[in-house]
Amino acid sequence: MAASAEEYAAFEERVRRTVYMDNLSPEVTENVLKAALDQFVNVVNVQFIPNYINPSLPRAALVEMETPNQASAIIAEMADSPFMVLGMPRPVRACAAEVEMFDSRPKKPGRKITYKWLDPEDPDFEVARKVKDLTGKHAAETEFLLNHQLKEEENLANQQLETLKAHHKKYELIDGVLSDNTAKKLADRYRTRLSDA
């Protein structure tokens, strides 16, 4: 059943207020995403888009704001600077949502969709087969690129962890030298003043 013109106009307004965000960590929840965005805009609704092929890959979500201006502002903000969620080394990307992204979209008034089965002798059958093959090829390429990106992000996370451990070890060493009076003894020995600051 087709939606009325008013219902479809309200849906289009909702689309203008919505931002498509991807490259989200699988651990990100609705509350985490709302808390991260609430410092910039007022989030009305978050709808995660399920990845049925590989749930461990980065997630995507449709995030509805109060106004279209807020949606534009968050897209501009995320384009200018990296936006990390949950401290993961995975910058979140944002773009304006499109009508086709909503699974609950109403039928456009006056739009009629027709379809037919193709016979193997039909001239369009070969075109449809090529499109199907190309779609499979694109899916395989996308999965390869996403897996490569995940490996790079994992390497970056490991590198950040090693750097954090090294800094913590230095801090413990300095704290130990200050707490057991070794620094004071060295200052006295070399006749230098040790600042308490």
CSV table of C-alpha atoms in Angstrom, one decimal:
chain,number,residue,atom,x,y,z
A,1,MET,CA,0.0,0.0,0.0
A,2,ALA,CA,1.4,3.4,-1.0
A,3,ALA,CA,1.9,6.0,1.6
A,4,SER,CA,0.1,9.3,1.4
A,5,ALA,CA,2.0,12.4,0.2
A,6,GLU,CA,2.1,13.7,3.8
A,7,GLU,CA,3.5,10.4,5.2
A,8,TYR,CA,6.1,10.3,2.6
A,9,ALA,CA,7.1,14.0,3.1
A,10,ALA,CA,7.5,13.2,6.9
A,11,PHE,CA,9.7,10.2,6.0
A,12,GLU,CA,11.8,12.4,3.7
A,13,GLU,CA,12.2,14.9,6.6
A,14,ARG,CA,13.4,12.0,8.8
A,15,VAL,CA,15.9,11.0,6.2
A,16,ARG,CA,17.3,14.6,6.1
A,17,ARG,CA,17.7,14.5,9.9
A,18,THR,CA,19.5,11.1,9.8
A,19,VAL,CA,23.2,10.4,9.5
A,20,TYR,CA,24.7,7.1,8.2
A,21,MET,CA,27.7,6.2,10.3
A,22,ASP,CA,30.0,3.2,9.6
A,23,ASN,CA,33.2,1.7,10.7
A,24,LEU,CA,31.8,1.4,14.2
A,25,SER,CA,33.4,-1.1,16.5
A,26,PRO,CA,31.3,-4.3,17.1
A,27,GLU,CA,31.3,-3.4,20.8
A,28,VAL,CA,29.6,-0.1,20.3
A,29,THR,CA,26.0,0.0,21.7
A,30,GLU,CA,23.2,2.5,21.3
A,31,ASN,CA,24.0,4.1,24.7
A,32,VAL,CA,27.7,4.5,23.9
A,33,LEU,CA,27.0,6.1,20.5
A,34,LYS,CA,24.4,8.4,22.0
A,35,ALA,CA,26.8,9.5,24.8
A,36,ALA,CA,29.6,10.1,22.2
A,37,LEU,CA,27.3,12.3,20.0
A,38,ASP,CA,25.4,14.1,22.7
A,39,GLN,CA,28.3,16.4,23.3
A,40,PHE,CA,27.7,17.8,19.7
A,41,VAL,CA,24.0,17.1,18.9
A,42,ASN,CA,20.8,15.8,20.3
A,43,VAL,CA,20.3,12.2,19.2
A,44,VAL,CA,16.7,11.1,18.8
A,45,ASN,CA,17.1,7.5,17.6
A,46,VAL,CA,19.9,5.0,16.7
A,47,GLN,CA,19.2,2.0,14.4
A,48,PHE,CA,22.1,-0.4,13.8
A,49,ILE,CA,22.2,-2.0,10.4
A,50,PRO,CA,22.9,-5.7,10.9
A,51,ASN,CA,25.7,-7.4,8.9
A,52,TYR,CA,24.4,-10.9,8.3
A,53,ILE,CA,27.4,-12.0,6.3
A,54,ASN,CA,30.1,-11.3,8.9
A,55,PRO,CA,29.0,-9.9,12.3
A,56,SER,CA,32.5,-9.4,13.5
A,57,LEU,CA,33.2,-6.8,10.8
A,58,PRO,CA,32.7,-3.1,11.7
A,59,ARG,CA,29.1,-2.1,12.2
A,60,ALA,CA,27.0,0.7,10.6
A,61,ALA,CA,24.1,2.7,12.1
A,62,LEU,CA,21.5,5.2,11.1
A,63,VAL,CA,21.5,8.0,13.7
A,64,GLU,CA,18.6,10.4,13.7
A,65,MET,CA,19.1,13.9,15.1
A,66,GLU,CA,16.6,16.5,16.1
A,67,THR,CA,17.1,18.8,13.1
A,68,PRO,CA,18.6,18.5,9.6
A,69,ASN,CA,21.1,21.3,10.7
A,70,GLN,CA,22.4,19.0,13.5
A,71,ALA,CA,22.8,16.2,11.0
A,72,SER,CA,24.8,18.5,8.7
A,73,ALA,CA,26.9,19.7,11.6
A,74,ILE,CA,27.9,16.3,12.8
A,75,ILE,CA,28.8,15.2,9.2
A,76,ALA,CA,31.1,18.3,8.9
A,77,GLU,CA,32.6,17.8,12.3
A,78,MET,CA,33.5,14.2,11.6
A,79,ALA,CA,34.9,15.1,8.2
A,80,ASP,CA,37.2,17.6,9.8
A,81,SER,CA,38.6,15.5,12.6
A,82,PRO,CA,38.8,11.9,13.6
A,83,PHE,CA,36.0,10.7,15.8
A,84,MET,CA,36.9,7.7,18.0
A,85,VAL,CA,34.2,5.7,19.9
A,86,LEU,CA,35.2,3.5,22.8
A,87,GLY,CA,38.9,4.6,22.3
A,88,MET,CA,39.2,2.2,19.4
A,89,PRO,CA,41.7,3.2,16.7
A,90,ARG,CA,39.0,3.1,14.2
A,91,PRO,CA,37.8,6.6,13.0
A,92,VAL,CA,34.1,6.6,12.5
A,93,ARG,CA,32.8,7.8,9.1
A,94,ALA,CA,29.6,9.8,8.6
A,95,CYS,CA,27.6,10.8,5.6
A,96,ALA,CA,24.0,11.9,4.9
A,97,ALA,CA,21.5,9.1,5.0
A,98,GLU,CA,19.7,8.1,1.8
A,99,VAL,CA,16.1,6.8,1.3
A,100,GLU,CA,17.3,3.4,0.3
A,101,MET,CA,19.1,2.8,3.6
A,102,PHE,CA,15.8,2.5,5.5
A,103,ASP,CA,14.2,-0.9,5.6
A,104,SER,CA,11.0,0.6,6.9
A,105,ARG,CA,10.6,3.2,4.2
A,106,PRO,CA,7.1,3.7,2.9
A,107,LYS,CA,6.3,3.2,-0.7
A,108,LYS,CA,6.6,6.4,-2.7
A,109,PRO,CA,3.2,7.7,-3.9
A,110,GLY,CA,2.7,7.1,-7.6
A,111,ARG,CA,5.7,4.6,-7.9
A,112,LYS,CA,5.1,1.3,-9.6
A,113,ILE,CA,7.6,-1.5,-9.5
A,114,THR,CA,7.4,-4.3,-12.1
A,115,TYR,CA,9.6,-7.4,-12.4
A,116,LYS,CA,9.7,-10.5,-14.5
A,117,TRP,CA,11.7,-13.7,-14.7
A,118,LEU,CA,14.1,-13.9,-17.6
A,119,ASP,CA,14.4,-16.9,-19.9
A,120,PRO,CA,17.9,-18.0,-20.8
A,121,GLU,CA,17.2,-17.1,-24.4
A,122,ASP,CA,16.2,-13.5,-23.5
A,123,PRO,CA,18.9,-10.9,-24.5
A,124,ASP,CA,18.8,-9.4,-21.0
A,125,PHE,CA,19.6,-12.7,-19.4
A,126,GLU,CA,23.3,-12.4,-20.2
A,127,VAL,CA,23.3,-8.8,-18.8
A,128,ALA,CA,21.6,-10.0,-15.6
A,129,ARG,CA,24.2,-12.9,-15.3
A,130,LYS,CA,27.1,-10.4,-15.7
A,131,VAL,CA,25.6,-8.1,-13.1
A,132,LYS,CA,25.2,-11.1,-10.7
A,133,ASP,CA,28.8,-12.1,-11.3
A,134,LEU,CA,30.0,-8.5,-10.8
A,135,THR,CA,28.1,-8.3,-7.6
A,136,GLY,CA,29.8,-11.4,-6.3
A,137,LYS,CA,33.2,-10.1,-7.3
A,138,HIS,CA,32.5,-6.7,-5.5
A,139,ALA,CA,31.4,-8.6,-2.4
A,140,ALA,CA,34.6,-10.6,-2.3
A,141,GLU,CA,36.8,-7.5,-2.9
A,142,THR,CA,34.9,-5.6,-0.1
A,143,GLU,CA,35.4,-8.5,2.4
A,144,PHE,CA,39.1,-8.6,1.5
A,145,LEU,CA,39.5,-4.9,2.0
A,146,LEU,CA,37.6,-4.9,5.3
A,147,ASN,CA,39.7,-7.8,6.6
A,148,HIS,CA,42.9,-5.9,5.6
A,149,GLN,CA,41.6,-2.8,7.4
A,150,LEU,CA,40.9,-4.8,10.5
A,151,LYS,CA,44.4,-6.2,10.5
A,152,GLU,CA,45.8,-2.7,10.2
A,153,GLU,CA,43.7,-1.5,13.0
A,154,GLU,CA,44.7,-4.5,15.2
A,155,ASN,CA,48.4,-3.7,14.5
A,156,LEU,CA,47.8,-0.1,15.4
A,157,ALA,CA,46.0,-1.1,18.7
A,158,ASN,CA,48.9,-3.4,19.5
A,159,GLN,CA,51.4,-0.7,18.8
A,160,GLN,CA,49.5,1.7,21.0
A,161,LEU,CA,49.4,-0.9,23.8
A,162,GLU,CA,53.1,-1.4,23.6
A,163,THR,CA,53.7,2.4,23.8
A,164,LEU,CA,51.4,2.6,26.7
A,165,LYS,CA,53.2,-0.2,28.5
A,166,ALA,CA,56.6,1.5,27.9
A,167,HIS,CA,55.3,4.8,29.2
A,168,HIS,CA,53.9,3.1,32.3
A,169,LYS,CA,57.2,1.3,32.9
A,170,LYS,CA,59.0,4.7,32.7
A,171,TYR,CA,56.5,6.2,35.1
A,172,GLU,CA,57.0,3.4,37.6
A,173,LEU,CA,60.7,3.8,37.4
A,174,ILE,CA,60.5,7.5,38.1
A,175,ASP,CA,58.0,7.0,40.8
A,176,GLY,CA,60.2,4.3,42.4
A,177,VAL,CA,63.3,6.6,42.3
A,178,LEU,CA,61.4,9.4,44.0
A,179,SER,CA,59.6,7.2,46.6
A,180,ASP,CA,62.8,5.4,47.9
A,181,ASN,CA,64.8,8.7,48.2
A,182,THR,CA,67.3,7.6,45.5
A,183,ALA,CA,66.7,11.0,43.7
A,184,LYS,CA,67.3,12.9,47.0
A,185,LYS,CA,70.5,11.0,47.6
A,186,LEU,CA,71.7,11.7,44.1
A,187,ALA,CA,70.9,15.4,44.5
A,188,ASP,CA,72.8,15.5,47.7
A,189,ARG,CA,75.8,13.7,46.2
A,190,TYR,CA,76.0,16.0,43.2
A,191,ARG,CA,75.0,19.1,45.3
A,192,THR,CA,72.0,20.0,43.2
A,193,ARG,CA,68.7,21.1,44.4
A,194,LEU,CA,65.8,18.7,43.9
A,195,SER,CA,62.5,20.4,43.1
A,196,ASP,CA,59.4,19.1,44.8
A,197,ALA,CA,57.2,20.1,41.9
